[in-house]
Every structure is written in C-alpha cells, then in structure tokens.
PDB file of C-alpha atoms in Angstrom:
ATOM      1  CA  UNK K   1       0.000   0.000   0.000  1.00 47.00           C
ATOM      2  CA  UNK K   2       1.419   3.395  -0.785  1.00 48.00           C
ATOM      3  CA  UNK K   3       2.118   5.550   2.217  1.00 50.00           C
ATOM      4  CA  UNK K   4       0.478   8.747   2.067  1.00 49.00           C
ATOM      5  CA  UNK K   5       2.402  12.282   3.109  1.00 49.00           C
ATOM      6  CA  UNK K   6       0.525  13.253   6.522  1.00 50.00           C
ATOM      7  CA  UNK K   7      -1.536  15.784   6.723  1.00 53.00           C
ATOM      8  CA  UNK K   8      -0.101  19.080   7.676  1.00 54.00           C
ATOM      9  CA  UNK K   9      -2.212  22.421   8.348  1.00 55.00           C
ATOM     10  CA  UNK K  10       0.581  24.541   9.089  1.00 54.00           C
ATOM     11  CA  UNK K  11       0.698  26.949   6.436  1.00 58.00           C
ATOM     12  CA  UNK K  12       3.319  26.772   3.968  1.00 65.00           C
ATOM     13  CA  UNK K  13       6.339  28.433   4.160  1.00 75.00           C
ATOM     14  CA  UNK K  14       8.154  29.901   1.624  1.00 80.00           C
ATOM     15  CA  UNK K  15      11.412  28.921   0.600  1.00 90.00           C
ATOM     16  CA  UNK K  16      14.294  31.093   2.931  1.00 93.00           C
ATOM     17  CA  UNK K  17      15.289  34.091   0.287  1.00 96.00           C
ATOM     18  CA  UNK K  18      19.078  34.565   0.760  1.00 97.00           C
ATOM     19  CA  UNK K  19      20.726  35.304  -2.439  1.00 98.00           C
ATOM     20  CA  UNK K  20      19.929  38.574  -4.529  1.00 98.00           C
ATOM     21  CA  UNK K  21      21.885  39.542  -7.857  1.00 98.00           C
ATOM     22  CA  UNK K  22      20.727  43.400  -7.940  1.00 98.00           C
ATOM     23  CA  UNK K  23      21.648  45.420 -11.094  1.00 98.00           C
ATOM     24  CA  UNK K  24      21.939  49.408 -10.704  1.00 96.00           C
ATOM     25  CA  UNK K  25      23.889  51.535 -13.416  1.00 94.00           C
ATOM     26  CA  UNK K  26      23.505  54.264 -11.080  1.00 92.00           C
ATOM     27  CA  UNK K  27      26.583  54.028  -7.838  1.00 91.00           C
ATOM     28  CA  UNK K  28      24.703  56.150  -5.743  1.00 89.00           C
ATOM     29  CA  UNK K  29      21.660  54.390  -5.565  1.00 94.00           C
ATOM     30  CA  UNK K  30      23.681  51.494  -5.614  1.00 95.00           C
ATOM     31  CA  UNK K  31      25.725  51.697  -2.648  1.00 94.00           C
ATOM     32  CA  UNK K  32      22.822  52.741  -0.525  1.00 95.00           C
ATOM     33  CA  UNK K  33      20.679  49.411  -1.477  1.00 96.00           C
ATOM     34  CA  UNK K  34      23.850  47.296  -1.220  1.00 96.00           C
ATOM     35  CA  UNK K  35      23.654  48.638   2.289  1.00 95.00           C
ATOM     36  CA  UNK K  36      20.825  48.147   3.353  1.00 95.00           C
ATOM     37  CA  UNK K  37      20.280  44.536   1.166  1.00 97.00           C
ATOM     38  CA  UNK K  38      23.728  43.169   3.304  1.00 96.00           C
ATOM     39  CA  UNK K  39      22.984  45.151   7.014  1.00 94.00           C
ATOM     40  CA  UNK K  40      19.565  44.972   7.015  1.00 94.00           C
ATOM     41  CA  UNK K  41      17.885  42.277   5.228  1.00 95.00           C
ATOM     42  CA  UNK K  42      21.119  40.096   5.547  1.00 95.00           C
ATOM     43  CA  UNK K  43      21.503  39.036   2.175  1.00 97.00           C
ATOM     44  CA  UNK K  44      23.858  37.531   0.396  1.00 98.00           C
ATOM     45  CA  UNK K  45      24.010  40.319  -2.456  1.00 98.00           C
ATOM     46  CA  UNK K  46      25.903  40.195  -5.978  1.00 98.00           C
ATOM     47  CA  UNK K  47      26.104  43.906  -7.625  1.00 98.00           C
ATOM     48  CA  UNK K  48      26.196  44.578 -11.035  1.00 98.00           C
ATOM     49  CA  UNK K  49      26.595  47.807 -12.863  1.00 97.00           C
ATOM     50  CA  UNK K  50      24.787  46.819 -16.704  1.00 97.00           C
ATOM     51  CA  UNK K  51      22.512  43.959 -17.923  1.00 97.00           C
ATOM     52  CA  UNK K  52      25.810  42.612 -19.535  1.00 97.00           C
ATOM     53  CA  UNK K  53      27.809  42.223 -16.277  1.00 97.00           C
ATOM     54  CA  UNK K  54      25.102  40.700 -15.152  1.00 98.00           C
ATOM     55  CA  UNK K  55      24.352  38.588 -18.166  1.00 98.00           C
ATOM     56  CA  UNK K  56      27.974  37.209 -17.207  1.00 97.00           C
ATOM     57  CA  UNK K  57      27.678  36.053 -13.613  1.00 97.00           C
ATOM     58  CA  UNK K  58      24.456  35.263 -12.527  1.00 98.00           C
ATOM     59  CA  UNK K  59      24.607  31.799 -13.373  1.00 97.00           C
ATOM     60  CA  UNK K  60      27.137  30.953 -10.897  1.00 98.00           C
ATOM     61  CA  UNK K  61      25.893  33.543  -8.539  1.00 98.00           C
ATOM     62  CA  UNK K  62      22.687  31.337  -8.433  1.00 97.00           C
ATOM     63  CA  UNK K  63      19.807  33.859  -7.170  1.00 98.00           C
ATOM     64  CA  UNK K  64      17.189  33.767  -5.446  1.00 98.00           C
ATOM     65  CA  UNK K  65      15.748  36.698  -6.845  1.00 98.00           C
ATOM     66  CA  UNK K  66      16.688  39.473  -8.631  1.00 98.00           C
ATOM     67  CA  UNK K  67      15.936  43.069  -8.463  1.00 98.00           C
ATOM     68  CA  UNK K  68      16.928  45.460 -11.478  1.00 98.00           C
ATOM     69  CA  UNK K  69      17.085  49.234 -12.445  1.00 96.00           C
ATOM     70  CA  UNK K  70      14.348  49.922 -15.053  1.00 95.00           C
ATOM     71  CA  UNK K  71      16.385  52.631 -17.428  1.00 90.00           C
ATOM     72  CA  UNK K  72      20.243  52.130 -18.215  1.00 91.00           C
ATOM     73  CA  UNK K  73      22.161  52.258 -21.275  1.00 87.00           C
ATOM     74  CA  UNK K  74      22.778  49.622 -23.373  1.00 89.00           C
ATOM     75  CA  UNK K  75      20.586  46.368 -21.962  1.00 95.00           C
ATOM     76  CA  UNK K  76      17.506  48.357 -19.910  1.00 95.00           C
ATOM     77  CA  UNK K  77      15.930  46.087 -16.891  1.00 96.00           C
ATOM     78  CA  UNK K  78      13.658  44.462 -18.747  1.00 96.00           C
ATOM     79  CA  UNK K  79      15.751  43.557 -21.498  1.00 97.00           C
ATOM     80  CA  UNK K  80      18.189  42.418 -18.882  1.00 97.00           C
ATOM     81  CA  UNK K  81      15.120  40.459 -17.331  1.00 97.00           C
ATOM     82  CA  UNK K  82      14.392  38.693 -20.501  1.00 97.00           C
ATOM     83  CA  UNK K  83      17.641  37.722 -21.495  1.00 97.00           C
ATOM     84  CA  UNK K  84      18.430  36.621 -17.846  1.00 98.00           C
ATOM     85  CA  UNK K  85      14.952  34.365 -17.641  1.00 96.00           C
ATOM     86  CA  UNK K  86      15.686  32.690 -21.195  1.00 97.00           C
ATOM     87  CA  UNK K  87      18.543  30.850 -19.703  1.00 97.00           C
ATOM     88  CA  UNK K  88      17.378  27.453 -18.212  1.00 97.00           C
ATOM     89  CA  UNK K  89      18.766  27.657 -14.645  1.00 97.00           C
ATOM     90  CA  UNK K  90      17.452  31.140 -14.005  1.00 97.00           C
ATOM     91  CA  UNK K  91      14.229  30.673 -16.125  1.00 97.00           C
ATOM     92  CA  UNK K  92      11.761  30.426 -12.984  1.00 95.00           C
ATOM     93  CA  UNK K  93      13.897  32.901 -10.229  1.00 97.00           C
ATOM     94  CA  UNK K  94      11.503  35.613 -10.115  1.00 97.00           C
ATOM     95  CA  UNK K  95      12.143  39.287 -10.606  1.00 97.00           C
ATOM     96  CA  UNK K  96      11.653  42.829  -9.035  1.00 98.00           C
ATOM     97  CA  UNK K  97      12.005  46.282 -11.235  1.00 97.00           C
ATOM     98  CA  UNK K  98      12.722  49.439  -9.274  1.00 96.00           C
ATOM     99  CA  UNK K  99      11.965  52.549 -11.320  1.00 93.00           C
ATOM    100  CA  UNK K 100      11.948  56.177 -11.199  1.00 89.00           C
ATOM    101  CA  UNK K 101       9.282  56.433 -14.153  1.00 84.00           C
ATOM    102  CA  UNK K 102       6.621  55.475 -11.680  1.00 78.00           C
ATOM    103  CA  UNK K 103       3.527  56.485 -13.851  1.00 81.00           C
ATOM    104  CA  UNK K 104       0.737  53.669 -13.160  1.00 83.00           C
ATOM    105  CA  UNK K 105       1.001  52.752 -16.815  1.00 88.00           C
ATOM    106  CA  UNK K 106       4.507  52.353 -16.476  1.00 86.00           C
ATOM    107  CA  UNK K 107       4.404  49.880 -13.414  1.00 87.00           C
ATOM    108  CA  UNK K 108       1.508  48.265 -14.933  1.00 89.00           C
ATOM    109  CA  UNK K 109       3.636  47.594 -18.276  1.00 91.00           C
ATOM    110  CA  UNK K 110       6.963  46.392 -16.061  1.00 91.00           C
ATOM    111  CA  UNK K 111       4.127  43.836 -14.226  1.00 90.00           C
ATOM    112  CA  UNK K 112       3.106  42.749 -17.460  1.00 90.00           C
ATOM    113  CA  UNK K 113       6.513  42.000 -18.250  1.00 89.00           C
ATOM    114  CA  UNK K 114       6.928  39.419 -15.694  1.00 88.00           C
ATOM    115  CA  UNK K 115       7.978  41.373 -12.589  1.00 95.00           C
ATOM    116  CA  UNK K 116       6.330  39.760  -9.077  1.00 96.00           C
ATOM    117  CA  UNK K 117       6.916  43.190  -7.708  1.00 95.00           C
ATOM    118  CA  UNK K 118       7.821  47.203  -9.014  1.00 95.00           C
ATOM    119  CA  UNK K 119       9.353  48.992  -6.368  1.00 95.00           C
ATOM    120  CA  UNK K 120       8.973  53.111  -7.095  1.00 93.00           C
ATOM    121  CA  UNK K 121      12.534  55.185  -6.599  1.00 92.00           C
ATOM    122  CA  UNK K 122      13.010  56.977  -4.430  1.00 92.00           C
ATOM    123  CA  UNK K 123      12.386  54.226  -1.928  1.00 93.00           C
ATOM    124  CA  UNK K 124      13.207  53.975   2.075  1.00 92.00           C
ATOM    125  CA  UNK K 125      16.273  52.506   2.151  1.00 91.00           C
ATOM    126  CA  UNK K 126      15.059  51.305   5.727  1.00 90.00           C
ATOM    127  CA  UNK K 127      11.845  49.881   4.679  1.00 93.00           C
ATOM    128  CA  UNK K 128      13.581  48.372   1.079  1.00 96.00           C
ATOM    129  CA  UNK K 129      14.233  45.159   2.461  1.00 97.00           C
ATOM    130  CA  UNK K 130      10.632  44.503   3.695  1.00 96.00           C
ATOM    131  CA  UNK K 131       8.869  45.424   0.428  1.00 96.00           C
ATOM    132  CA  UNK K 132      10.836  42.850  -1.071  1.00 97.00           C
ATOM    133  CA  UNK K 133      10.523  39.925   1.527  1.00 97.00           C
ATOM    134  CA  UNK K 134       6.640  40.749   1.131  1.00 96.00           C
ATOM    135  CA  UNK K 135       7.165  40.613  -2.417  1.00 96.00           C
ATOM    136  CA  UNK K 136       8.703  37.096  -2.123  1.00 96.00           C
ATOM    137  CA  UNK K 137       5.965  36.084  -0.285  1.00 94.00           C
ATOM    138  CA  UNK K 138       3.167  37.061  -1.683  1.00 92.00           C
ATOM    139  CA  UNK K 139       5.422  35.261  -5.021  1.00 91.00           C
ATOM    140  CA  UNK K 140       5.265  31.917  -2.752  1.00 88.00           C
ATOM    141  CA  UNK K 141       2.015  32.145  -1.281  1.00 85.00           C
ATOM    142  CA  UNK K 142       0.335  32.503  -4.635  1.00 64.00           C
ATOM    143  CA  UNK K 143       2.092  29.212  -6.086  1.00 59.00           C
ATOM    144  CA  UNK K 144       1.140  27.456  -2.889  1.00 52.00           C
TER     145      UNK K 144
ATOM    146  CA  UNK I   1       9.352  59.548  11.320  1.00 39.00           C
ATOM    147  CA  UNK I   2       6.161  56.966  12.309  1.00 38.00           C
ATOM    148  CA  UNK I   3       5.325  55.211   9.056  1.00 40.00           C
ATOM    149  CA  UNK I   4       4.048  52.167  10.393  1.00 39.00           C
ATOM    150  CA  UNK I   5       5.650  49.771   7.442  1.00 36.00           C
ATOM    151  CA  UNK I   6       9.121  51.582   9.069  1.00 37.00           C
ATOM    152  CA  UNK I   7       7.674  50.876  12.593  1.00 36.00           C
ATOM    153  CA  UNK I   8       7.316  47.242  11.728  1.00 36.00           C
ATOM    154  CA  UNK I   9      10.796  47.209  10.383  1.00 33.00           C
ATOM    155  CA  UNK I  10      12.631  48.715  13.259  1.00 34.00           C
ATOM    156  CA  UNK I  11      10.566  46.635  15.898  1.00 31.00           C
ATOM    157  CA  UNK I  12      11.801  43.437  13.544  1.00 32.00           C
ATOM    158  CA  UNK I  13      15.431  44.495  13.657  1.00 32.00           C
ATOM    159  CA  UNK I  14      15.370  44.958  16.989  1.00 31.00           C
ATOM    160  CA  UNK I  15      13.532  42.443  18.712  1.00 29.00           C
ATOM    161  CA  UNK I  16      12.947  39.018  15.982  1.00 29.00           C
ATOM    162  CA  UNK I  17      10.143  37.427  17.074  1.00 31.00           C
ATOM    163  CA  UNK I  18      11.222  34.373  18.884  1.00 32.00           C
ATOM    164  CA  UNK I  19      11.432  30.833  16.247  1.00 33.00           C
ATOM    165  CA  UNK I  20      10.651  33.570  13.150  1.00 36.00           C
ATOM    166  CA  UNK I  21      12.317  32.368  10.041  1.00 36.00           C
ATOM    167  CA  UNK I  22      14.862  35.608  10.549  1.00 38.00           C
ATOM    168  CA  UNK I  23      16.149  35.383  14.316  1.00 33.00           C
ATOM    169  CA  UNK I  24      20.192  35.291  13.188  1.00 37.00           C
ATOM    170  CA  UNK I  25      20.831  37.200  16.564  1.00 36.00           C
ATOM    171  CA  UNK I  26      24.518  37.330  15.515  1.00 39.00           C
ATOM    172  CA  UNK I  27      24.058  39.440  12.855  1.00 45.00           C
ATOM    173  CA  UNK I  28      25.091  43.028  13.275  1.00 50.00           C
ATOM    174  CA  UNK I  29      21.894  44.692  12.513  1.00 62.00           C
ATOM    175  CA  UNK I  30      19.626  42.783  15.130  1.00 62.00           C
ATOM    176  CA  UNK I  31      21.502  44.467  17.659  1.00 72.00           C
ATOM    177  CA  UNK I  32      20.729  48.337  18.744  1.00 75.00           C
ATOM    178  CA  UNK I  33      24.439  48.859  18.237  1.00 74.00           C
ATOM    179  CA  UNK I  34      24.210  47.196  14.809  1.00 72.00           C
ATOM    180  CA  UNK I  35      21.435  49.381  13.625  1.00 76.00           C
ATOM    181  CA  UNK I  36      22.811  52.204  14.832  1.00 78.00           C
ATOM    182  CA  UNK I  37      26.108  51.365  12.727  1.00 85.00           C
ATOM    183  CA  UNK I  38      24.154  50.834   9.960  1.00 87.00           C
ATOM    184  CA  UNK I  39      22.401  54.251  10.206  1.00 88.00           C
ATOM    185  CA  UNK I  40      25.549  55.728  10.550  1.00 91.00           C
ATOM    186  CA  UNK I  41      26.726  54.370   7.158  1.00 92.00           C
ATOM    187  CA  UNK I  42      23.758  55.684   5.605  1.00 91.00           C
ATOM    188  CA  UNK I  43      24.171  59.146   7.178  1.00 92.00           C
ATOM    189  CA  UNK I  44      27.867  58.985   5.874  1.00 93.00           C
ATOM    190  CA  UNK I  45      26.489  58.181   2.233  1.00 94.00           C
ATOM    191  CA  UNK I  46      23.828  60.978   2.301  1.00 93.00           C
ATOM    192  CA  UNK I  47      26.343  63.512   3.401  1.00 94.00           C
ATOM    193  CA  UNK I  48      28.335  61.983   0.371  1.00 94.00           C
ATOM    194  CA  UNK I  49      26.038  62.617  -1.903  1.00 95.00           C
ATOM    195  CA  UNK I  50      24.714  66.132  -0.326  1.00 95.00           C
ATOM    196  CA  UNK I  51      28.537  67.179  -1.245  1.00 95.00           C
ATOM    197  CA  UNK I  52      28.319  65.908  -4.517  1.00 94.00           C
ATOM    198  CA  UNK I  53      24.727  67.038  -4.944  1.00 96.00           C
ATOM    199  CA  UNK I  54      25.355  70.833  -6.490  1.00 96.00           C
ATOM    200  CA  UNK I  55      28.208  69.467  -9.079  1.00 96.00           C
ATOM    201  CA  UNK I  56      25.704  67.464 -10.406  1.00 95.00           C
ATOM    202  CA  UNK I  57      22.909  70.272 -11.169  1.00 97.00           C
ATOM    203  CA  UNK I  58      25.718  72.612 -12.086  1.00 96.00           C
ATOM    204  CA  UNK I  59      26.478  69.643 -14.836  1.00 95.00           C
ATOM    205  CA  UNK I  60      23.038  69.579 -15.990  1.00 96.00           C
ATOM    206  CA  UNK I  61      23.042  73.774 -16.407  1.00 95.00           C
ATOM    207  CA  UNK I  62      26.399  73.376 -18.468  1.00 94.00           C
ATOM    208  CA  UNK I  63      24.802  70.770 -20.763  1.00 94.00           C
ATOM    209  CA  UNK I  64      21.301  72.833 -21.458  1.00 95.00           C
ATOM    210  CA  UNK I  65      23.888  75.733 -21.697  1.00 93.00           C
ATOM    211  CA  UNK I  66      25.639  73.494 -24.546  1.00 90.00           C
ATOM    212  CA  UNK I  67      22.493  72.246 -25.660  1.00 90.00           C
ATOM    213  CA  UNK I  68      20.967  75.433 -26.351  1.00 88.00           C
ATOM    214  CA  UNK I  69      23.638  77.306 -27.694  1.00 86.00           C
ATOM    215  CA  UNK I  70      25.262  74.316 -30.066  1.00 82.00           C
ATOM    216  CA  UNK I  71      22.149  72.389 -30.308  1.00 77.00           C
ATOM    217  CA  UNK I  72      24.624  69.486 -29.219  1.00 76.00           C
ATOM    218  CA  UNK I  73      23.145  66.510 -29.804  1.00 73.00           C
ATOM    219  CA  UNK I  74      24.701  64.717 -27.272  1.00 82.00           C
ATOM    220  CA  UNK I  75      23.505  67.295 -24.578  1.00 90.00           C
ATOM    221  CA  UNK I  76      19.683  65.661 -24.527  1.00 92.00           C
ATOM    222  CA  UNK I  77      20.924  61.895 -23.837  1.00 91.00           C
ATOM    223  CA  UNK I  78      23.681  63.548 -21.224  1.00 93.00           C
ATOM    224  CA  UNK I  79      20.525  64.898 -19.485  1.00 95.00           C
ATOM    225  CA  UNK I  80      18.003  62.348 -19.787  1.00 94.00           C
ATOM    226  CA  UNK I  81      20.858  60.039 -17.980  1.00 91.00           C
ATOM    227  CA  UNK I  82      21.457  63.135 -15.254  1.00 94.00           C
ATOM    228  CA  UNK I  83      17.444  63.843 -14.748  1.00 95.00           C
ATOM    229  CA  UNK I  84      16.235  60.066 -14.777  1.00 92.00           C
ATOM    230  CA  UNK I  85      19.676  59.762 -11.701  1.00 92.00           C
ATOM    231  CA  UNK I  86      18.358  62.275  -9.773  1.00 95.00           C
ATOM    232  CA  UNK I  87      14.868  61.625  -9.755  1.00 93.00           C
ATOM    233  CA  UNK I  88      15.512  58.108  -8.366  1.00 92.00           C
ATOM    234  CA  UNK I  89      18.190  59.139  -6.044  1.00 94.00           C
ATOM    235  CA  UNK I  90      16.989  62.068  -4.673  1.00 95.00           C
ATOM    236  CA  UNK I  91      14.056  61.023  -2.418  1.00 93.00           C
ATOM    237  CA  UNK I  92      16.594  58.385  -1.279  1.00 93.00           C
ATOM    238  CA  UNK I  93      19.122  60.389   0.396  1.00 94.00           C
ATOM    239  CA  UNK I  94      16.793  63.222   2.055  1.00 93.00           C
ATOM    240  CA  UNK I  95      16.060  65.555  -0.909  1.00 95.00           C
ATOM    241  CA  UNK I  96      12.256  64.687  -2.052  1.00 94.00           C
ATOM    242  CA  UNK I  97      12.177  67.808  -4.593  1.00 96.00           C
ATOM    243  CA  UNK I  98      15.006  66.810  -6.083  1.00 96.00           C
ATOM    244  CA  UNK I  99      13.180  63.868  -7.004  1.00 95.00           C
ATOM    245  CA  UNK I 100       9.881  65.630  -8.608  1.00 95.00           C
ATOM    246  CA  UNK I 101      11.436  68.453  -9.894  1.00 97.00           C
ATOM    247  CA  UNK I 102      13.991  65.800 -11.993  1.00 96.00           C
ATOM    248  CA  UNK I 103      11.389  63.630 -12.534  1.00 94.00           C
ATOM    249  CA  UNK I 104       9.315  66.605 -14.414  1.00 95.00           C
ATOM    250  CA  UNK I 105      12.498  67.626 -16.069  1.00 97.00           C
ATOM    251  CA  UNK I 106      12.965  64.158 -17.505  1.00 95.00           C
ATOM    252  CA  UNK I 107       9.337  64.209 -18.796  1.00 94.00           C
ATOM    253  CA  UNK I 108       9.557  67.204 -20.209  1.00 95.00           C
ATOM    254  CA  UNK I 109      13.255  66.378 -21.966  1.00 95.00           C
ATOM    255  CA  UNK I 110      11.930  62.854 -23.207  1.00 93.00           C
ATOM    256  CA  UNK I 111       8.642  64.942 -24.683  1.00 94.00           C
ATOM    257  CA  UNK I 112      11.031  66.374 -26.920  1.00 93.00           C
ATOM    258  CA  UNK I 113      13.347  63.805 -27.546  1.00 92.00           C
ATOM    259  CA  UNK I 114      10.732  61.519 -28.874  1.00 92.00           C
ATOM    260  CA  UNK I 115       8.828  64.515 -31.125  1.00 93.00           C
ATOM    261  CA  UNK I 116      12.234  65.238 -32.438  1.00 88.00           C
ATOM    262  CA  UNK I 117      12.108  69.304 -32.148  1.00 89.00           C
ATOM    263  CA  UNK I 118      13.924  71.662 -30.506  1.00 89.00           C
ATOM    264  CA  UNK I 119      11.959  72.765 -26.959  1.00 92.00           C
ATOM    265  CA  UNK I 120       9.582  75.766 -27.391  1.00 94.00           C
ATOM    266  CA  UNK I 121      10.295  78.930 -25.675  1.00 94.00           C
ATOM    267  CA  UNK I 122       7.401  78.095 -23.388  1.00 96.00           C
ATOM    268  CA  UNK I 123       9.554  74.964 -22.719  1.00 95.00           C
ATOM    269  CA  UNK I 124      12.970  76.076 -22.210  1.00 95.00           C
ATOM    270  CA  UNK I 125      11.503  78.396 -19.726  1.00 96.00           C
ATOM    271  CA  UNK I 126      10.155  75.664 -17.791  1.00 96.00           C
ATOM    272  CA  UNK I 127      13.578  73.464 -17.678  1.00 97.00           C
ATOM    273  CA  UNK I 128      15.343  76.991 -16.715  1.00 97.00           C
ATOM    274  CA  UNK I 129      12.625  77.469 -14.010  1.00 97.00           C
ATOM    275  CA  UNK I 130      13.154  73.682 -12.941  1.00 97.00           C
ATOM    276  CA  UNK I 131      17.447  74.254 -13.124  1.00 97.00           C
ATOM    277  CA  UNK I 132      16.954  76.967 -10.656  1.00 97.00           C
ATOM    278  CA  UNK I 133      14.555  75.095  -8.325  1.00 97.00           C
ATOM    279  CA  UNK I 134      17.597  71.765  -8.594  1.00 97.00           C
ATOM    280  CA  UNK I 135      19.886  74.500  -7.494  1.00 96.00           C
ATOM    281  CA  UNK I 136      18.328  76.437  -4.884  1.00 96.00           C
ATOM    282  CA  UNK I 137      17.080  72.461  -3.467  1.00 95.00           C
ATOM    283  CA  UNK I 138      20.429  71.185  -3.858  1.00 94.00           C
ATOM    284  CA  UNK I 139      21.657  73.734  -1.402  1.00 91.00           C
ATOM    285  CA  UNK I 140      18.839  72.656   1.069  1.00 87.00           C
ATOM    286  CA  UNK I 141      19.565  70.655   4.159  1.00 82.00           C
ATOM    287  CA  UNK I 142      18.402  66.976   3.158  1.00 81.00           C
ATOM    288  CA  UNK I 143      15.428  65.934   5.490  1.00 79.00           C
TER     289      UNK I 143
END
C-alpha cells in the first residue's frame, strides 16, 4: 500500500530568500541598497553595474531573486530580465524592477513584463528590504 | 518619522520574534548597536552625496547651456541620464524635490526627444525654471 504524506495544516512556508543579484547603473543608488540589502535584510548580495555584467555572472551567482534598475544604457531592466529568464537555470527565479518612471502605466507595463513586484525610486532605504521579503511572499504564497 | 511599514521594520530588527524564520541574533543589525552602525553608514552616504549634490545640477546647467547654444546633440541623452539619476536618487538620500522636480524635467526632456524638435520657448523656460529650483534644493539641508 502506498504511504500517504501526513496531513499538515501549518501553512506553507516559503522557501528562505538569501541570495539577490541586484543590477543598478547608477553608484549612488547602488551603494545605498547594497547597504541596506547586506545590514539589514542580511543578504547575500551580488552587484552589477549593466545587464551585460550581469548577463555574465548570474549563473554561478545562483539567485534567489533578482531586483533590477528599469532605465540604463545599453541592456535596460527588462531587457536584462528577458535575457536573464531565457537561460534554463534562471528561467523560474523571479524578478523585481525598481523605477523612477513610476507612472501607473509604467508599473503596470513592467508587471506585465513578468515582474512579481515594481518597487517606485526613491524608496526607504530602511523599509527596502521589507517590500521585497513581502514581495517574495506574496510570489510563494500565490504558487502554494 | 512613524510610518508604520518603518515601525514594523525597526521593531523586527530589533527584537525578531522568537522561532521567526529571521532570528540570526549574531548578525550586526539585530543588535541596537548594529542598527545604529548601519544608520551611521547611511548618514555617511547621504552627506556623500549632499557634497556631490550641487556638481551634479551645475552639470546639468552646463549641458542645457551646450544644448541650447550648439544644439549638441549629445547634450539631450547627457541629461536624460542626469534627470532620470536624480529623480531616483533624490528622495533616497533626504532631498524629495530633487526627485519631482527631476522627474518633471525628464518628462519634459523625453517629450522632446521623442517629437524630435527643438523645446519651445514656453519649454525652455520651464527646464530653466526647474534648473533653478535643482539649485536652490540642492543647497537645502536633506530631510
């Protein structure tokens, strides 16, 4: 007879999120969230300044998540998003935009593309971390 | 300040909640002193960039200045880049109207970018009015 999993009411957890690879053309903006990402949400964070640098290392970074500037030269966020997701080991890691264009139709468009979350800049640097744990979250509890 | 999101934050920094998934008491910000270091850091970055603040609007004046005089092509990417910076940075280190007046700058810049014109008169008054507002902000104490 096949056993059966017990029963469990405990509500699911979602999976611990630990590693971030966070792309930011801009340093000033990007020391400040580095910051707060390692100090305060204790992550394990990779920075990169383009899409392309980032293109180049996430693989064996092996994110969690990952959280990306909206407008910068060359590769933009979403571009950087797309080619990021069409490689098969980060296909399913899901991703947050931060933007400074934070008309609604913008953020609607950047959720369209994908995004589980669109965090408006400026942000609080000491709130940052929690908008993206609920983020993840929310991400988990909707699978589950 | 009293947000409550930043209330929940601080209290969770502070004082885990005992068998949360995030009770690393080791690390340095669950500590008061750890916090404290960590606000320090931040304070030392926004005095960084409140130094570096009024080179950066005094850029964006000499590029307009180029860009109106030369019609340097050049000049309306250079201050897209500068404008779309500062609007997302702004608000981030203490300066909130550095953040709406850029971000209306940027609008208005991209406007013409994309109609491929040169700005109107009504319009280069506006970015002169919003260059003066940058600089007279940029000398403001950050909140």
């Amino acid at each position: 007879m096949p056993q059966t999993a017990p029963l469990n009411d405990a509500p699911a957890r979602a999976p611990q999120l630990q590693r971030l690879l966070y792309v930011e053309d801009d340093p000033g903006i990007q020391a400040i969230v580095k910051l707060t990402l390692e100090e305060i949400g204790r992550f394990t964070v990779l920075c990169c300044s383009s899409g392309r640098e980032a293109l180049a290392s996430a693989v064996a970074f092996r994110p969690d998540l990952m959280l990306l500037d909206v407008i910068m030269p060359e590769l933009d966020g979403p571009a950087t998003a797309a080619e990021l997701r069409s490689i098969p080991q980060l296909a399913a890691t899901p991703v947050i935009f931060m933007t400074a264009r934070n008309e609604p139709g913008e953020l609607a468009r950047l959720r369209e593309k994908g995004a589980i979350a669109v965090i408006s800049k400026p942000f609080d640097p000491i709130t940052l971390c929690d908008e993206i744990r609920d983020a993840w979250q929310m991400e988990h509890s909707a699978v589950v | 300040m009293n947000h409550p999101i930043r209330r929940r934050v601080q209290r969770n920094i502070l004082m885990p909640a005992a068998g949360s998934a995030d009770t690393r008491s080791s690390s340095p910000a669950t500590t008061h002193q750890g916090m404290k270091s960590v606000t320090d850091r931040i304070q030392q970055l926004k005095q960084s960039y409140s130094r570096q603040l009024p080179g950066r609007i005094a850029e964006l004046e000499k590029i307009w200045g180029r860009f109106t005089e030369d019609n340097d092509p050049g000049g309306m990417d250079a201050m897209l880049d500068l404008a779309h910076n500062l609007a997302g940075s702004g608000g981030v280190y203490g300066y909130p109207r550095i953040s709406t007046v850029s971000r209306d700058l940027h609008r208005t810049l991209l406007r013409i970018k994309e109609e491929q014109r040169a700005p109107s008169s009504d319009e280069r008054h506006h970015i002169e009015k919003q260059l003066r507002e940058l600089q007279h902000e940029a000398a403001a104490t950050p909140r």
